Coordinates of C-alpha atoms in Angstrom, one line a residue:
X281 CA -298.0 -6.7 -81.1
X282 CA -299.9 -4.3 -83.4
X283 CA -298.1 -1.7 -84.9
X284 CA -299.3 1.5 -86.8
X285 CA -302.6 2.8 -87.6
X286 CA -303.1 -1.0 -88.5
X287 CA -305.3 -3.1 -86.1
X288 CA -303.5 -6.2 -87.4
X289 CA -301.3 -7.7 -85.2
X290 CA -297.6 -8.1 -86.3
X291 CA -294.3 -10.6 -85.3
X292 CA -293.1 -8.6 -82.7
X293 CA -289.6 -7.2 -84.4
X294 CA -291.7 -4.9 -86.4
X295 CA -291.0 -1.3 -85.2
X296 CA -293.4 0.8 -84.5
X297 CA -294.2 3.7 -86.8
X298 CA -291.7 2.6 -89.5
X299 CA -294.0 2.4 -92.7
X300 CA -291.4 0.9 -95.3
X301 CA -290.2 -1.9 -92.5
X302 CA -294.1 -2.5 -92.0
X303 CA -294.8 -2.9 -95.7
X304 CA -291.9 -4.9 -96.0
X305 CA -293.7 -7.6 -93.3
X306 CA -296.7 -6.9 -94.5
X307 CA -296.3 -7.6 -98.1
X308 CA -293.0 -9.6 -98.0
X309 CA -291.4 -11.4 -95.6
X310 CA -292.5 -14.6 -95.3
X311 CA -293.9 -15.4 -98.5
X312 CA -292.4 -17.7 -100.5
X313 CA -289.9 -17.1 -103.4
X314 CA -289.6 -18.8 -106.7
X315 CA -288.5 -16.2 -108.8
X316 CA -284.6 -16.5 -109.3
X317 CA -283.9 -12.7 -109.8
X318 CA -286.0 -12.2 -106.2
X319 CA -284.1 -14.5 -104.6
X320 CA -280.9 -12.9 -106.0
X321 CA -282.1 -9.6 -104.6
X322 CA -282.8 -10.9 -101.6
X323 CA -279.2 -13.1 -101.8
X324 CA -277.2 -9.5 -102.3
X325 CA -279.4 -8.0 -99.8
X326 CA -278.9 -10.0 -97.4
X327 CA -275.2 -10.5 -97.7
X328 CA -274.8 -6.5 -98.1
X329 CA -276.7 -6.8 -94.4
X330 CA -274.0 -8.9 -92.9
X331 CA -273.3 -7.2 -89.0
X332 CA -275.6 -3.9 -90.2
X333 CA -279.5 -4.1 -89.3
X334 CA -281.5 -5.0 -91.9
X335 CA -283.7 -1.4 -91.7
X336 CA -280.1 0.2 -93.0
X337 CA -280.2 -2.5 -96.4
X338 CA -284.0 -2.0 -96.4
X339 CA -284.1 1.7 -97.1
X340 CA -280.8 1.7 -98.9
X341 CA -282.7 -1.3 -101.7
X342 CA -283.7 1.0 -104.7
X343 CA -279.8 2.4 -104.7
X344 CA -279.2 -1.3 -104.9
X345 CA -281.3 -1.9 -107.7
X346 CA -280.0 0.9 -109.3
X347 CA -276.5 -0.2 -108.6
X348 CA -276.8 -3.9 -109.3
X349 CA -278.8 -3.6 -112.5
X350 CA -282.1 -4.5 -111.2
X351 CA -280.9 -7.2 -109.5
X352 CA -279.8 -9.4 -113.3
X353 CA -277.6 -11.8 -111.9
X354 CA -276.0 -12.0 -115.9
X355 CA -275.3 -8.5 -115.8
X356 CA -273.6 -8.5 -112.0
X357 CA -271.9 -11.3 -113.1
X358 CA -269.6 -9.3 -115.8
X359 CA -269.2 -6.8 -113.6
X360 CA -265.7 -5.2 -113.6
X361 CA -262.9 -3.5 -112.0
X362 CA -264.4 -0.2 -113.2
X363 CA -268.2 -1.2 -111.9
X364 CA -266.5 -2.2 -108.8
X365 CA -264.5 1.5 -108.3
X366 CA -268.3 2.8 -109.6
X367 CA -270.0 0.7 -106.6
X368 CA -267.1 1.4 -104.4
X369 CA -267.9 5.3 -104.6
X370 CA -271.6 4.9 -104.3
X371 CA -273.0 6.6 -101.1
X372 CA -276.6 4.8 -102.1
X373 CA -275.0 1.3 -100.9
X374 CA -272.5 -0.2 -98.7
X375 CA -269.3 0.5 -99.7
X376 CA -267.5 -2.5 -98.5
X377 CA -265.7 -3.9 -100.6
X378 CA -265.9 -7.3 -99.7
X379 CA -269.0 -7.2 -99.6
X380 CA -269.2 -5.7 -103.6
X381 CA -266.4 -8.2 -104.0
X382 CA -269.2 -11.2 -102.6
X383 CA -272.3 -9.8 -105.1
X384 CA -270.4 -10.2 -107.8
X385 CA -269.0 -13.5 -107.1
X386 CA -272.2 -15.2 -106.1
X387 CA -274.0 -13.7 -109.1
X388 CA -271.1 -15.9 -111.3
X389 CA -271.8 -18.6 -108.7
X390 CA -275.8 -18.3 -108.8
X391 CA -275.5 -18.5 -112.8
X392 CA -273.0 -22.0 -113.0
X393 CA -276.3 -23.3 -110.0
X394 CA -278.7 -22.4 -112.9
X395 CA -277.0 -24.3 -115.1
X396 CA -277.0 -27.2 -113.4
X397 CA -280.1 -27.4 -111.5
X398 CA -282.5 -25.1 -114.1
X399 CA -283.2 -22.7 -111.7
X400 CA -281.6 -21.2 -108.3
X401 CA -285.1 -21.5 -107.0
X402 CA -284.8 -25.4 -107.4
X403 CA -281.7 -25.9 -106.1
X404 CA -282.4 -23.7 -102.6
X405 CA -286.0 -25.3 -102.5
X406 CA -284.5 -28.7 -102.3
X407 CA -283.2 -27.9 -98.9
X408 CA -286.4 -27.8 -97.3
X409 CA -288.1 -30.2 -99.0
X410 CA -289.8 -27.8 -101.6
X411 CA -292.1 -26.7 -99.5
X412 CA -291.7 -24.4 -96.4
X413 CA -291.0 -25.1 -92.6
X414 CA -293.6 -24.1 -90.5
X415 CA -291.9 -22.6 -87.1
X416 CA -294.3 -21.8 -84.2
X417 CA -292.8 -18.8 -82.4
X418 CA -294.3 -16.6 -80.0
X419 CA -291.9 -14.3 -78.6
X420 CA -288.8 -12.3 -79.4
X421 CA -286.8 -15.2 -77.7
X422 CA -287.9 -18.4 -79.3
X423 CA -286.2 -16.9 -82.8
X424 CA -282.5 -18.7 -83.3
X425 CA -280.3 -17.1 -85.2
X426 CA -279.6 -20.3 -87.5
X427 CA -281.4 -23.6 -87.9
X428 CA -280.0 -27.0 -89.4
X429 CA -281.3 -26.2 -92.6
X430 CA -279.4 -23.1 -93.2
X431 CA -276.5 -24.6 -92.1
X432 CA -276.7 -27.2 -94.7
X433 CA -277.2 -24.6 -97.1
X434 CA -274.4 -22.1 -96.8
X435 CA -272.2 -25.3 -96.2
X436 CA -273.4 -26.2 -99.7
X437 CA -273.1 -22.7 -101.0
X438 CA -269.8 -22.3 -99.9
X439 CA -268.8 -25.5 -101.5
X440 CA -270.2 -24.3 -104.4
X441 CA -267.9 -20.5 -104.0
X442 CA -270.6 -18.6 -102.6
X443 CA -269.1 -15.7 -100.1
X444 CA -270.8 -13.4 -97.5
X445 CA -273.7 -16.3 -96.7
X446 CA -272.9 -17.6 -93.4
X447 CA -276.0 -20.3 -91.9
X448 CA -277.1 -16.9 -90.2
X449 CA -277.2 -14.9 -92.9
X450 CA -278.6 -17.9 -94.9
X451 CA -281.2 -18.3 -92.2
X452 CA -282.7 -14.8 -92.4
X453 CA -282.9 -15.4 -96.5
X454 CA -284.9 -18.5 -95.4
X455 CA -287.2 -16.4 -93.5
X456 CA -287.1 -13.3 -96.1
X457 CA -288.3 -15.5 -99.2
X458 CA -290.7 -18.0 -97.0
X459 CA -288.7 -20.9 -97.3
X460 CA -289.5 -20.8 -93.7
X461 CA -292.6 -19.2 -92.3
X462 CA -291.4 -17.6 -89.3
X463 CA -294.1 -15.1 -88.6
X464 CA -295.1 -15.0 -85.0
X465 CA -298.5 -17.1 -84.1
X466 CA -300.3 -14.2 -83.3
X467 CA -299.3 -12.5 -86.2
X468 CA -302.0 -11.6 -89.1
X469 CA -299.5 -13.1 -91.6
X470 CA -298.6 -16.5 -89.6
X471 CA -302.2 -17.6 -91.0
X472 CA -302.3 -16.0 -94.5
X473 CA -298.7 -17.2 -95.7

């Protein structure tokens, strides 16, 4: 399906005349992730997103990275009672907070991974291998909601104290930082990622 002014032809959960959602599966999506602070962003994204669509977290990011100090898990980490009242009263974010609550958790969580493994981005790789699964998808309805992979993966996060990261929400951080390319086949991205 090809959205836009754009000839290309997109995964067809793209909507149509959205330019930040476009430039987010343009430039994005799909493309894999080693950079621990990215994958954080997209970790506290993701978990923000959690029963909300993800064009509400998408155009709701830069009060994130304003709010989460550019997405420095050290920084969220030490994050007190008096950042949390702060988040809780920000209108820029979700104001859940659980879901603040979670961020701040998983950034103390992400840190003690780092520790151990030298990077986050080498101890989520290892779930798939270190290199990414290659779905072939056509359609709307050949995307599941979770795969075995993610399952395994929050499981391990949640072992590991990690809230707010369910295997769905763990899939769709799969998918956002390319540790699985699920692009559609005809999509212009499918090829190039």
């Amino acid at each position: 399906m090809s959205h836009g002014n754009s000839k290309k032809v997109r995964c067809p959960w793209v909507p149509m005349g959205d330019a930040l959602y476009t430039a987010y599966h343009d430039n994005e999506w799909g493309i894999p992730v080693h950079n621990d602070r990215k994958i954080f962003e997209f970790l506290v994204l993701e978990s923000a997103q959690a029963g909300l669509s993800w064009r509400t977290i998408l155009y709701k990011r830069k009060n994130y990275r304003k709010a989460f100090a550019n997405f420095d898990p050290q920084k969220v980490a030490r994050f007190t009672k008096r950042h949390l009242r702060r988040l809780l009263k920000n209108a820029g974010i979700i104001r859940n907070r659980l879901k603040i609550e979670a961020a701040i958790n998983n950034a103390q969580c992400f840190i003690e991974i780092k520790k151990e493994f030298g990077t986050f981005a080498a101890y989520v790789w290892q779930f798939v291998g270190n290199k990414p699964i290659i779905h072939k998808f056509r359609n709307l309805k050949d995307y599941p909601t979770k795969i075995t992979k993610a399952k395994a993966l929050s499981e391990d996060m949640k072992k590991r104290g990690f809230k707010f990261l369910g295997p769905t929400i763990i899939y769709a951080h799969m998918q956002a930082t390319g540790m699985v390319n699920d692009h559609a086949m005809s999509c212009f991205r499918y090829k190039e990622v």
